[in-house]
Short mmCIF file of C-alpha atoms and ligand atoms in Angstrom, two decimals:
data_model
loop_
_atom_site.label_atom_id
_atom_site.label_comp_id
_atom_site.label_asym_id
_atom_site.label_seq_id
_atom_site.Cartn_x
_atom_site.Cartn_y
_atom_site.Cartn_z
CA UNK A 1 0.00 0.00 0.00
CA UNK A 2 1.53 3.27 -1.12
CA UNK A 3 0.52 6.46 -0.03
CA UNK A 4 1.60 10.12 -1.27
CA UNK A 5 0.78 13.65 0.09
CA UNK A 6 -2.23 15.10 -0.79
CA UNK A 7 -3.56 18.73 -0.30
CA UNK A 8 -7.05 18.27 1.16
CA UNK A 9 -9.14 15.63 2.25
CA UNK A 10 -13.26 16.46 2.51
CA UNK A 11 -16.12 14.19 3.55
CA UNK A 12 -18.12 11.96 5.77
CA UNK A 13 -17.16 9.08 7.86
CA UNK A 14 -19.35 6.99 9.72
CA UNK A 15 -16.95 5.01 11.65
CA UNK A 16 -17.60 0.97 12.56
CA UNK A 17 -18.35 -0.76 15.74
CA UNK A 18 -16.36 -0.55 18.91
CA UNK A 19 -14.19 -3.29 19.00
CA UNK A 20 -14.12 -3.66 22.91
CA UNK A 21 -17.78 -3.61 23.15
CA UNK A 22 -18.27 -6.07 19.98
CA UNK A 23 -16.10 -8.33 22.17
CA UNK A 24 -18.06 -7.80 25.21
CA UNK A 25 -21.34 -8.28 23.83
CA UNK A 26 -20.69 -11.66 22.03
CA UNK A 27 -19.36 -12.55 25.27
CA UNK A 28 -22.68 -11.39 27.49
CA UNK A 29 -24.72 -12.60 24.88
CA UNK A 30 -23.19 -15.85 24.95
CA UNK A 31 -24.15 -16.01 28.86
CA UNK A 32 -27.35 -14.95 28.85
CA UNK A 33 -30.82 -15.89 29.02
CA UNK A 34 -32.93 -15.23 25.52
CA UNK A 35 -31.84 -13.47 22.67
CA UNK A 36 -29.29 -10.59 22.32
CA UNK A 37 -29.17 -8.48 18.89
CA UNK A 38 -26.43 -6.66 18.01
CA UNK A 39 -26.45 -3.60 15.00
CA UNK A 40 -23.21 -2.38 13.87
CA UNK A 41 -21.14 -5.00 15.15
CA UNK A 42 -17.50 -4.66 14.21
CA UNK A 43 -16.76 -7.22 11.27
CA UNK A 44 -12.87 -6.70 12.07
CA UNK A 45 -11.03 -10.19 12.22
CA UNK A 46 -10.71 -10.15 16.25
CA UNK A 47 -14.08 -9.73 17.32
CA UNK A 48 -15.11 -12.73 14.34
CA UNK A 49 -12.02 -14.51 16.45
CA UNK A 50 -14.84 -14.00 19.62
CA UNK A 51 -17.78 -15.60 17.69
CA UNK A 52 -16.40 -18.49 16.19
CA UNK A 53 -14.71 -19.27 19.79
CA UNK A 54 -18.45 -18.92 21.41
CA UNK A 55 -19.79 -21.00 18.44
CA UNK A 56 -17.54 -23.99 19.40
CA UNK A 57 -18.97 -23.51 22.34
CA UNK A 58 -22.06 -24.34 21.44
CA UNK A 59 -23.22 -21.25 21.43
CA UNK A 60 -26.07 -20.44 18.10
CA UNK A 61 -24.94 -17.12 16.75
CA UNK A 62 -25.95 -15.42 13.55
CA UNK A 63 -23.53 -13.28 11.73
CA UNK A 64 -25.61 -11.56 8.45
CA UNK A 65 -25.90 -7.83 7.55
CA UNK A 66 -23.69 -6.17 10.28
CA UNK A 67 -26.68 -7.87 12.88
CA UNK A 68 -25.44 -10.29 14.66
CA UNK A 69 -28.33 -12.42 16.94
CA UNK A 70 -27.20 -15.18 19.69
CA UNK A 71 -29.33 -17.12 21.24
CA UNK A 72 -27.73 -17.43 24.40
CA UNK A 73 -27.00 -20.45 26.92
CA UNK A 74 -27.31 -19.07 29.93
CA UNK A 75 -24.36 -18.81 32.41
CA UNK A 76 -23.66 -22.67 33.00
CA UNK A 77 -24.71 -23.64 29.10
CA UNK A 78 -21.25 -23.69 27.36
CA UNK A 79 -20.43 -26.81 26.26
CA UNK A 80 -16.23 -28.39 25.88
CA UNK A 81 -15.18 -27.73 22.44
CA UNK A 82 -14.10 -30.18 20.72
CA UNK A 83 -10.87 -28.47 19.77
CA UNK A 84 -8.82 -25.96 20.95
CA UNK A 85 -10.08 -22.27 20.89
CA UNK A 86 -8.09 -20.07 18.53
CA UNK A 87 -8.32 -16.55 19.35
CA UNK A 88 -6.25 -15.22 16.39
CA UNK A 89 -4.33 -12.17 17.28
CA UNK A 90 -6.88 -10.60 19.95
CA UNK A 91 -5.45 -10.48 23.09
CA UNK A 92 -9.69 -9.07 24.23
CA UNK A 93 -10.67 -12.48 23.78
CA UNK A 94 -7.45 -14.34 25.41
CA UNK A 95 -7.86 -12.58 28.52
CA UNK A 96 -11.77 -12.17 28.89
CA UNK A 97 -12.77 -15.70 27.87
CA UNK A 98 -10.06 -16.96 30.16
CA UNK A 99 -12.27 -15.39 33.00
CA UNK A 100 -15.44 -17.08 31.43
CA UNK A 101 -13.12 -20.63 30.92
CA UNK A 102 -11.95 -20.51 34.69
CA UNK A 103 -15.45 -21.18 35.60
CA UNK A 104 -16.82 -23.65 33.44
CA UNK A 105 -17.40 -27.38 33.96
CA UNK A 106 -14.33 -28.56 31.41
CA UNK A 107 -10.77 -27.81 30.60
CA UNK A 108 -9.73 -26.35 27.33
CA UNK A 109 -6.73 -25.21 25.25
CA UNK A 110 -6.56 -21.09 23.97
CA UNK A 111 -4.17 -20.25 21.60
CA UNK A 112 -4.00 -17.68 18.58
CA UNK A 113 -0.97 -16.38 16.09
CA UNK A 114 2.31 -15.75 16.68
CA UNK A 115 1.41 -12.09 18.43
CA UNK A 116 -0.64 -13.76 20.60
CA UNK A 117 2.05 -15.92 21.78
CA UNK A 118 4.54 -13.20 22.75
CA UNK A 119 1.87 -11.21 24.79
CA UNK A 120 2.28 -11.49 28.79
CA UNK A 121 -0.77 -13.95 30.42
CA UNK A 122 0.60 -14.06 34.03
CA UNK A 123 -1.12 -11.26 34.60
CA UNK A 124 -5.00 -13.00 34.33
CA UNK A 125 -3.13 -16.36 35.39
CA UNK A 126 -1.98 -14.74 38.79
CA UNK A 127 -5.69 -13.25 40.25
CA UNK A 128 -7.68 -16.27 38.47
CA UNK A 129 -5.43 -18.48 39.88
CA UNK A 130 -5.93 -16.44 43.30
CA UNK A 131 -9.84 -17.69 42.53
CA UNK A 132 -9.14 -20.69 42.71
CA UNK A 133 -8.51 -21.56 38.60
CA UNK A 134 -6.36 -24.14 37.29
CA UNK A 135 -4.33 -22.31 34.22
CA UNK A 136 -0.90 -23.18 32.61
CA UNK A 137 0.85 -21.87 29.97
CA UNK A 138 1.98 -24.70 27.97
CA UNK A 139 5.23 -23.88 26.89
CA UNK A 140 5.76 -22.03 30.59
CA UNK A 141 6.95 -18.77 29.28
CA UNK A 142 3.67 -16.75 30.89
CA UNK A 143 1.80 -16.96 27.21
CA UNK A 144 -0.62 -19.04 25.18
CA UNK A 145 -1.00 -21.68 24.72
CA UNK A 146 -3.12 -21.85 27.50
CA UNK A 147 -4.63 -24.73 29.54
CA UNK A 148 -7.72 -24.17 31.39
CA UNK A 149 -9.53 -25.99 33.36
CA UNK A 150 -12.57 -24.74 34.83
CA UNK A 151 -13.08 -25.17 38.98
CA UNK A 152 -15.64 -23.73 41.69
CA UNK A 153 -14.51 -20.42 42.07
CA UNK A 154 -13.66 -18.03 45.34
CA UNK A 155 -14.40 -14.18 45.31
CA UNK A 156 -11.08 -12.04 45.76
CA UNK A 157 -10.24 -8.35 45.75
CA UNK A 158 -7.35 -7.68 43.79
CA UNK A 159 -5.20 -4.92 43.66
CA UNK A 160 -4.20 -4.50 40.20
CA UNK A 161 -0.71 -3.60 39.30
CA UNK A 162 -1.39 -2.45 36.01
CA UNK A 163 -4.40 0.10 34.86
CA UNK A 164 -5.69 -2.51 31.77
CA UNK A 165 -9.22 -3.29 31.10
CA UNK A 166 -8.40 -6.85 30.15
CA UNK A 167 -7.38 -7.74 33.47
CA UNK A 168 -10.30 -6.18 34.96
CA UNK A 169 -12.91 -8.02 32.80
CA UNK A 170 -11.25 -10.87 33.31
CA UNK A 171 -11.29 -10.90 36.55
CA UNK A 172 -15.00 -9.65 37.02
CA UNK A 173 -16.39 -12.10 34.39
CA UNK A 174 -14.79 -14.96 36.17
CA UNK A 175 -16.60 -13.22 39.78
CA UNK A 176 -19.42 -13.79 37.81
CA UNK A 177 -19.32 -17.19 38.77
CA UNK A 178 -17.53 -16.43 42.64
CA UNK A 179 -18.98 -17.15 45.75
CA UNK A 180 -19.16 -13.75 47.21
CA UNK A 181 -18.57 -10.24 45.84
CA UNK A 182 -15.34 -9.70 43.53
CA UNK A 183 -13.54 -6.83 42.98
CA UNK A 184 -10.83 -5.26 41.33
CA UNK A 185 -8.38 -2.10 41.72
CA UNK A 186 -6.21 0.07 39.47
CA UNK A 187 -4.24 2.26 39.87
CA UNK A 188 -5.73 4.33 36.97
CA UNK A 189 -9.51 3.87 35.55
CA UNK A 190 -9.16 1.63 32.40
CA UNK A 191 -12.00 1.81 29.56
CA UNK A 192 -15.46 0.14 31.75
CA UNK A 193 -17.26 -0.96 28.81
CA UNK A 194 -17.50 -4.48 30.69
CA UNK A 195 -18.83 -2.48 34.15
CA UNK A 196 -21.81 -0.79 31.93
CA UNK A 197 -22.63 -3.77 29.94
CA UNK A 198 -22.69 -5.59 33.13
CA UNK A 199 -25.33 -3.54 33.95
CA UNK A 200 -27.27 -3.11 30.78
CA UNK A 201 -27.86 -7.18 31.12
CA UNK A 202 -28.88 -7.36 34.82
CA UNK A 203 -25.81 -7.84 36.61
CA UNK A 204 -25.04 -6.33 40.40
CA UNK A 205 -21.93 -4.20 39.21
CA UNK A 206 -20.82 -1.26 41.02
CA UNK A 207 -17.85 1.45 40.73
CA UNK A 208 -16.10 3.30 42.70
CA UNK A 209 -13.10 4.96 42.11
CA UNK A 210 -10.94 3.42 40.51
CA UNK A 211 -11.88 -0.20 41.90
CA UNK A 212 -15.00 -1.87 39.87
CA UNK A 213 -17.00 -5.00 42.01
CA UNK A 214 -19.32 -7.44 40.75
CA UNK A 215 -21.93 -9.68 42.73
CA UNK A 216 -21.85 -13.10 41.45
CA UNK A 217 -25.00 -12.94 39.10
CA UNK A 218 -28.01 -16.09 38.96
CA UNK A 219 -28.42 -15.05 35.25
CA UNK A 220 -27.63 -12.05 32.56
CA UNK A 221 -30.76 -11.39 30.07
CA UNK A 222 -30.55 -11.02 26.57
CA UNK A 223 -30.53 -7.24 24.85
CA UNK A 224 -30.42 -5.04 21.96
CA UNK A 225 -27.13 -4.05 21.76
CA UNK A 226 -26.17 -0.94 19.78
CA UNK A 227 -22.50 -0.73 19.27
CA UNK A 228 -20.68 2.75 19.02
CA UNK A 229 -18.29 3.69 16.52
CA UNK A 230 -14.72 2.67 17.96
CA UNK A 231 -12.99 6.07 18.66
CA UNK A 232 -10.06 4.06 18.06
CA UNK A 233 -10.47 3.92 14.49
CA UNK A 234 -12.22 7.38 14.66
CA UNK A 235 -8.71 8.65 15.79
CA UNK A 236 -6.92 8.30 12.47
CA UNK A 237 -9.53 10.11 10.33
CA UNK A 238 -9.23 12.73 13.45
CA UNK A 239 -5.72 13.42 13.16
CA UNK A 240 -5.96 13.50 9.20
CA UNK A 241 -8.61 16.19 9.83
CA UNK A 242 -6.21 18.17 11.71
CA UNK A 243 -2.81 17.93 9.59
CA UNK A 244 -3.91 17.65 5.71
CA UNK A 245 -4.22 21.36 4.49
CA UNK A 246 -7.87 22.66 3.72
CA UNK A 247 -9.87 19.97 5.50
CA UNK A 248 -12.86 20.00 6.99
CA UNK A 249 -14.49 16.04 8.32
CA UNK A 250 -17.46 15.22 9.66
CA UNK A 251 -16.85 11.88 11.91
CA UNK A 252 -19.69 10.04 12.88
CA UNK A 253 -21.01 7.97 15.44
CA UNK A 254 -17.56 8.11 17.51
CA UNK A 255 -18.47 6.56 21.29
CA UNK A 256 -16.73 9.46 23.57
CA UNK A 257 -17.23 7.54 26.68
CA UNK A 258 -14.94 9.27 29.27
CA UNK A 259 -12.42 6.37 29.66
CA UNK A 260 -12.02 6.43 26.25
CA UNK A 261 -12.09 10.01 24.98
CA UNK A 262 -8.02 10.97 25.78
CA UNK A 263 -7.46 11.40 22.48
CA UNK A 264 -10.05 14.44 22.04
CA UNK A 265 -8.40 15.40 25.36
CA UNK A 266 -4.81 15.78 24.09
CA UNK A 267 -5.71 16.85 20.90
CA UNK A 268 -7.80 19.82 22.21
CA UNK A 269 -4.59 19.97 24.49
CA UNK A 270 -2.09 20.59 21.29
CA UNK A 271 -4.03 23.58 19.50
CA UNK A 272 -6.80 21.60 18.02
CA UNK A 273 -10.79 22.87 17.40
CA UNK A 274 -13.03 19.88 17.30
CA UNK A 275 -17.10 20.43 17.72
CA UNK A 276 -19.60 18.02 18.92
CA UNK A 277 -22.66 17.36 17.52
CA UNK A 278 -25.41 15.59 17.88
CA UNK A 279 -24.73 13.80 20.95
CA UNK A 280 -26.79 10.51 21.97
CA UNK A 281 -26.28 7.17 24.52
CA UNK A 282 -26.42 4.16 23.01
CA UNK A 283 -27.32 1.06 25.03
CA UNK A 284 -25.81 2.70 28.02
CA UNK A 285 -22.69 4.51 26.12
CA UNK A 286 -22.23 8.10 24.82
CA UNK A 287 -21.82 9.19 21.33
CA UNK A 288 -21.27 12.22 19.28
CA UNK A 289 -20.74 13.36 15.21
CA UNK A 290 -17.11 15.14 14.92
CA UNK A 291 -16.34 18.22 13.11
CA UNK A 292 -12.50 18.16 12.86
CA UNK A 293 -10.91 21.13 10.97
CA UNK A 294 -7.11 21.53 9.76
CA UNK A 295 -5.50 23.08 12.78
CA UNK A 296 -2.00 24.25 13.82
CA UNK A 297 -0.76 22.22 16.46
CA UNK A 298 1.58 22.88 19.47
CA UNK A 299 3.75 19.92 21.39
CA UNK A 300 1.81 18.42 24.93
CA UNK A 301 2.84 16.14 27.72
CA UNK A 302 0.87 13.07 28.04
CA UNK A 303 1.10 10.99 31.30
CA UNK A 304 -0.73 9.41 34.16
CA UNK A 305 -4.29 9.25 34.62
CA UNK A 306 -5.02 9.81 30.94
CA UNK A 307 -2.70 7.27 29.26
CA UNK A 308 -5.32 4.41 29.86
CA UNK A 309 -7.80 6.79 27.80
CA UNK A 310 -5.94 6.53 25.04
CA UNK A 311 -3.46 3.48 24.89
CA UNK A 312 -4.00 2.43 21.74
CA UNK A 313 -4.24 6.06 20.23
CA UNK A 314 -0.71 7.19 20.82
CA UNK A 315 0.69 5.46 17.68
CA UNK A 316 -1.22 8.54 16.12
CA UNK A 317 -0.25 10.99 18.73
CA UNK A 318 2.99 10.17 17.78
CA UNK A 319 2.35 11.32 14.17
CA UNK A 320 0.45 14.46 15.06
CA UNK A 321 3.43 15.26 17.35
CA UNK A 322 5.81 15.31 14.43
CA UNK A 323 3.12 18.02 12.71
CA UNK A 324 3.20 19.96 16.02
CA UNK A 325 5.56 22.66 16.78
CA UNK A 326 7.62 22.32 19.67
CA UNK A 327 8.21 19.09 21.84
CA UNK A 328 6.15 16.65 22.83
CA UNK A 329 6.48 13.92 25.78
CA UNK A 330 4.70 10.61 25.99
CA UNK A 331 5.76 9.19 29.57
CA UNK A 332 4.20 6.33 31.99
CA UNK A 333 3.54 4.13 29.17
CA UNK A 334 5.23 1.50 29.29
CA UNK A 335 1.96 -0.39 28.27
CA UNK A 336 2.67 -0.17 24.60
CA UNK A 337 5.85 -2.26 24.88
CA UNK A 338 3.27 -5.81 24.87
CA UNK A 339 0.93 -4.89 22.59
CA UNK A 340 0.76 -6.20 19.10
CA UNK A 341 3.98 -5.22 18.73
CA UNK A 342 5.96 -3.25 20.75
CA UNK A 343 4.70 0.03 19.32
CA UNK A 344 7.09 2.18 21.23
CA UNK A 345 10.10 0.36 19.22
CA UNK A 346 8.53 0.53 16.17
CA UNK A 347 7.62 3.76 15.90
CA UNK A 348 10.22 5.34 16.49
CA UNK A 349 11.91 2.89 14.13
CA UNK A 350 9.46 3.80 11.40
CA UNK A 351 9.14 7.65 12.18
CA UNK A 352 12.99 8.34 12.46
CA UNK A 353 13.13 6.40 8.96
CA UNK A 354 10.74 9.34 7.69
CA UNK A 355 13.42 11.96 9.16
CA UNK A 356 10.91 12.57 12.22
CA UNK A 357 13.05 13.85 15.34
CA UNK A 358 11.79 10.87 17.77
CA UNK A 359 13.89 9.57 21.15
CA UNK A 360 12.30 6.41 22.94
CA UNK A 361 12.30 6.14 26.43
CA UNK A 362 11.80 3.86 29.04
CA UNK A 363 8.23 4.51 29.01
CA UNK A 364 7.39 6.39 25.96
CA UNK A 365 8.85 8.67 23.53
CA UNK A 366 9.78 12.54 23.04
CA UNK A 367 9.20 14.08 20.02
CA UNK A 368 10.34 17.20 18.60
CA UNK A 369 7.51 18.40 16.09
CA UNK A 370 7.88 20.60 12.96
CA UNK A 371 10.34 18.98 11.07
CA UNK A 372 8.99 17.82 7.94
CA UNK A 373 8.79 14.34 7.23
CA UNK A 374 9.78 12.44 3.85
CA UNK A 375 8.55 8.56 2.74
CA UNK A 376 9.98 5.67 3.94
CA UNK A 377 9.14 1.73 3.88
CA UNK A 378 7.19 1.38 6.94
CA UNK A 379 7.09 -2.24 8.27
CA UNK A 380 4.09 -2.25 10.20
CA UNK A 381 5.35 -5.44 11.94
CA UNK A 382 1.19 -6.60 11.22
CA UNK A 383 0.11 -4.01 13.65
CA UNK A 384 -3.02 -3.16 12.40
CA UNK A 385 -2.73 0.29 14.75
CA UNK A 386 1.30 1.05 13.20
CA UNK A 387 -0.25 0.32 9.30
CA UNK A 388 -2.81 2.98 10.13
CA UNK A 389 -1.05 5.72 11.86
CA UNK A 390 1.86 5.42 8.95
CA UNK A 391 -1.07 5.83 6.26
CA UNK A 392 -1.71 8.85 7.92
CA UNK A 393 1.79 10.18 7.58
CA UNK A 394 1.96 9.54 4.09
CA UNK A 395 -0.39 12.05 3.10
CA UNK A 396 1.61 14.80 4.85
CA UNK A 397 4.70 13.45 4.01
CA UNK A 398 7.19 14.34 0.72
CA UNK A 399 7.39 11.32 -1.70
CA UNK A 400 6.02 7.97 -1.07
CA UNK A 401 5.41 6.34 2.05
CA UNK A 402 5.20 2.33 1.49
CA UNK A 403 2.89 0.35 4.36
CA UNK A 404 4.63 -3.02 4.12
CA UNK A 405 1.82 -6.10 5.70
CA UNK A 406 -1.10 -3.02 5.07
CA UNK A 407 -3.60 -5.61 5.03
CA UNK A 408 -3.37 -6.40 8.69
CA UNK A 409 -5.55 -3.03 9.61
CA UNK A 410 -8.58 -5.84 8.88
CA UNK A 411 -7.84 -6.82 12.49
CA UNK A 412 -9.76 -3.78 13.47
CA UNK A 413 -11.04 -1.82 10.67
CA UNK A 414 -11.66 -3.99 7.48
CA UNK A 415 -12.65 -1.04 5.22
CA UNK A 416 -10.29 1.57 6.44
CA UNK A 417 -8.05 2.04 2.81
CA UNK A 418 -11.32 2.54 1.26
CA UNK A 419 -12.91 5.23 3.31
CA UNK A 420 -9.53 6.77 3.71
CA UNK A 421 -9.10 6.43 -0.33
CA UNK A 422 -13.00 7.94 -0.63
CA UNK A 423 -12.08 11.20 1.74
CA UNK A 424 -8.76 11.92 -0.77
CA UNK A 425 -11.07 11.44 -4.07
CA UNK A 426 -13.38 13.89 -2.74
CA UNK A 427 -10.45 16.25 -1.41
CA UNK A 428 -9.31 16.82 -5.47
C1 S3P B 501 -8.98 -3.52 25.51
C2 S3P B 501 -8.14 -3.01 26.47
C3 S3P B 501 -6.82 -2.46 26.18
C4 S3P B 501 -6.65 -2.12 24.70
C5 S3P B 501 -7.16 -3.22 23.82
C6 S3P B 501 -8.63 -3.50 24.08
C7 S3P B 501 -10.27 -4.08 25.92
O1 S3P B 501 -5.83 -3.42 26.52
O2 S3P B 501 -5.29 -1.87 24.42
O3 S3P B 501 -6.99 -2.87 22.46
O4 S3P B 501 -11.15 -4.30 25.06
O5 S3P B 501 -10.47 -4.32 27.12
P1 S3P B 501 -5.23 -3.53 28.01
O6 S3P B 501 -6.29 -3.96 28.93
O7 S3P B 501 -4.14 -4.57 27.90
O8 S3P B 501 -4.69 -2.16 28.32
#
């Protein structure tokens, strides 16, 4: 995939599911009583990873027309499957199913791609262990493969050493099952999609602060679930918006929940005018239409509380730092170092081969912004968040910028060359 600089971009985008809450409500679905629809579920290859791993077990659910409809087994209704369950590259479904797994009345295997078996499980194997699980990683290196076998389960409060939403679902899914309440803190709030779906099916979930608790539930009853567009994939058309010349997008649908929203944070932060309109909740989550103009953009500092908001966003903070002026400073995020690649390593890799003036550090990166950036050969390392941010680049960037492995952005936005190719035909 080959992208060059272009001098405007213009349009609409009305952005696909939320890949966290696809995830989450195959998952609930799966577990509850009755029927649970779901409109504008993301079609990206991890949450299809979810379905077909529900499917083998036993679950009935109906993928047609961006409607998906389960037909669910209630909480003690999954059945062994008969092989192992292959997540794929989504580390969502590793960690949350292992919660559901720990319960269950069988043991199982959970593996996915060679991603998948690089990324750190200790950290669901410790607490649901703690309940009482029985989990080993096969090859004993702390990844998947993963052996589960399902046992009666204790309730536990655990103090979380990391702020990830992973952990925390997994860890309140498999209380759904405990013998008292469960709960879990962080030391930052991750993204609660799980906590409000929780609720929007029946369960006893509560929050406060940064620790989230769940009663263990008799049963969870079906819904109609309307999934937001993912801000994540919002993000990139957002920062195109702000650093091709003479553009003016309209971004719809975009979920803004607050543990999710950083990136409108920072780039308000750095200089940036983005309106709101038309706000709306949707099954229990808020939503808005963007209006994101070309801006000029000034350097930020980007730590704490707020990295959790926008984890997988700062691939494209990154780039919009390089189209800032002065410095900018990405600290306490050492996060990024075991996710689908380690996207603090690579992008600075990738950006310094565009002539970008990029240091890593221990736990992020510091940028100095305004120096203009030429093409490279970007290896994406099948990060479907690196592919995207470096498609970005290339249409501010002199010469060509080459996306090598482009196709893995179907992980979580099958479509996105196309839209992005439909905003730069309309820009001419
Ligand atoms: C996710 C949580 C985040 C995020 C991932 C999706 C989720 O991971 O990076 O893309 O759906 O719960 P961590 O919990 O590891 O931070």
């Amino acid at each position: 995939m080959i992208f060059k600089k272009v001098n405007a971009l213009k349009g609409e985008v009305i952005i696909p599911g939320d890949k966290s809450i696809s995830h989450r409500a195959i998952m609930l679905g799966s577990l509850a009583e009755g029927t649970t629809e779901i409109s504008n579920f993301l079609q990206g290859a991890d949450c299809l990873s979810t379905i077909a791993c529900f499917q083998q077990m036993g679950v009935s659910i109906e993928n047609k027309k961006n409607m998906v409809t389960i037909k669910g087994n209630g909480l003690h209704g999954l059945k062994k499957p008969s092989g192992l369950l292959d997540v794929g590259n989504s580390g969502t479904t590793t960690r949350l199913m292992s919660g559901i797994l720990a319960a269950q009345n069988f043991s199982c295997t959970v593996n996915g791609d060679a991603s998948i078996q690089k990324r750190p499980m200790n950290r669901i194997i410790t607490p649901l262990s703690q309940m009482g699980a029985e989990i080993k990683s096969i090859k004993e290196n702390g990844c998947a493969p993963l052996e589960i076998t399902g046992k009666p389960l204790h309730s536990i409060h655990y103090d979380s050493p990391v702020a990830s939403a992973q952990v925390k679902s997994s860890i309140l899914l498999a209380g759904l099952y405990a013998d008292g309440v469960t709960s879990v803190t962080e030391p930052y709030i991750s993204r609660n999609h799980t906590e409000l779906m929780f609720r929007y099916f029946g369960v006893d979930t509560t929050t406060e602060g940064t620790t989230a608790s769940v009663k263990p539930a008799t049963k969870l009853i079906g819904q109609k679930v309307m999934v937001p567009g993912d801000i994540s994939s919002a993000a990139y058309f957002i920062a195109a918006g702000l650093i091709v010349p003479n553009t003016e997008l309209v971004i719809k649908n975009v979920g803004i929940n607050p543990t999710r929203d950083g990136i409108l944070r920072v780039c308000e932060a750095m200089g940036a005018t983005i309106t709101y309109e038309n706000k709306q909740d949707l099954s229990g989550e808020p939503t808005a239409d963007l209006v994101v103009r070309t801006s000029n953009l000034h350097g930020t500092t980007i730590g704490g509380s707020i990295i959790p908001t926008l984890i997988d966003e700062i691939p494209i903070i990154a780039i919009l730092a390089c189209f800032a002026e002065g410095t900018t400073i990405i600290k306490d995020a050492q996060e990024l170092k075991v996710k689908e690649s380690n996207r603090i390593d690579v992008m600075v890799e990738n950006l310094s081969k565009m002539g970008a003036d990029i240091t890593a550090t221990d736990d992020g990166m510091i940028i100095n912004g305004g120096k203009a950036l030429h093409g490279a050969t970007i290896d994406s390392k099948l990060d479907h968040r690196i592919a995207m941010s470096f498609a970005i680049a290339g249409l501010c960037a002199e010469g060509e910028t080459k996306i090598e492995g482009a196709e893995c952005v179907n992980i979580s936005f099958p479509n996105f060359y196309q839209y992005l190719d439909t905003l730069i035909q309309n820009g001419k």
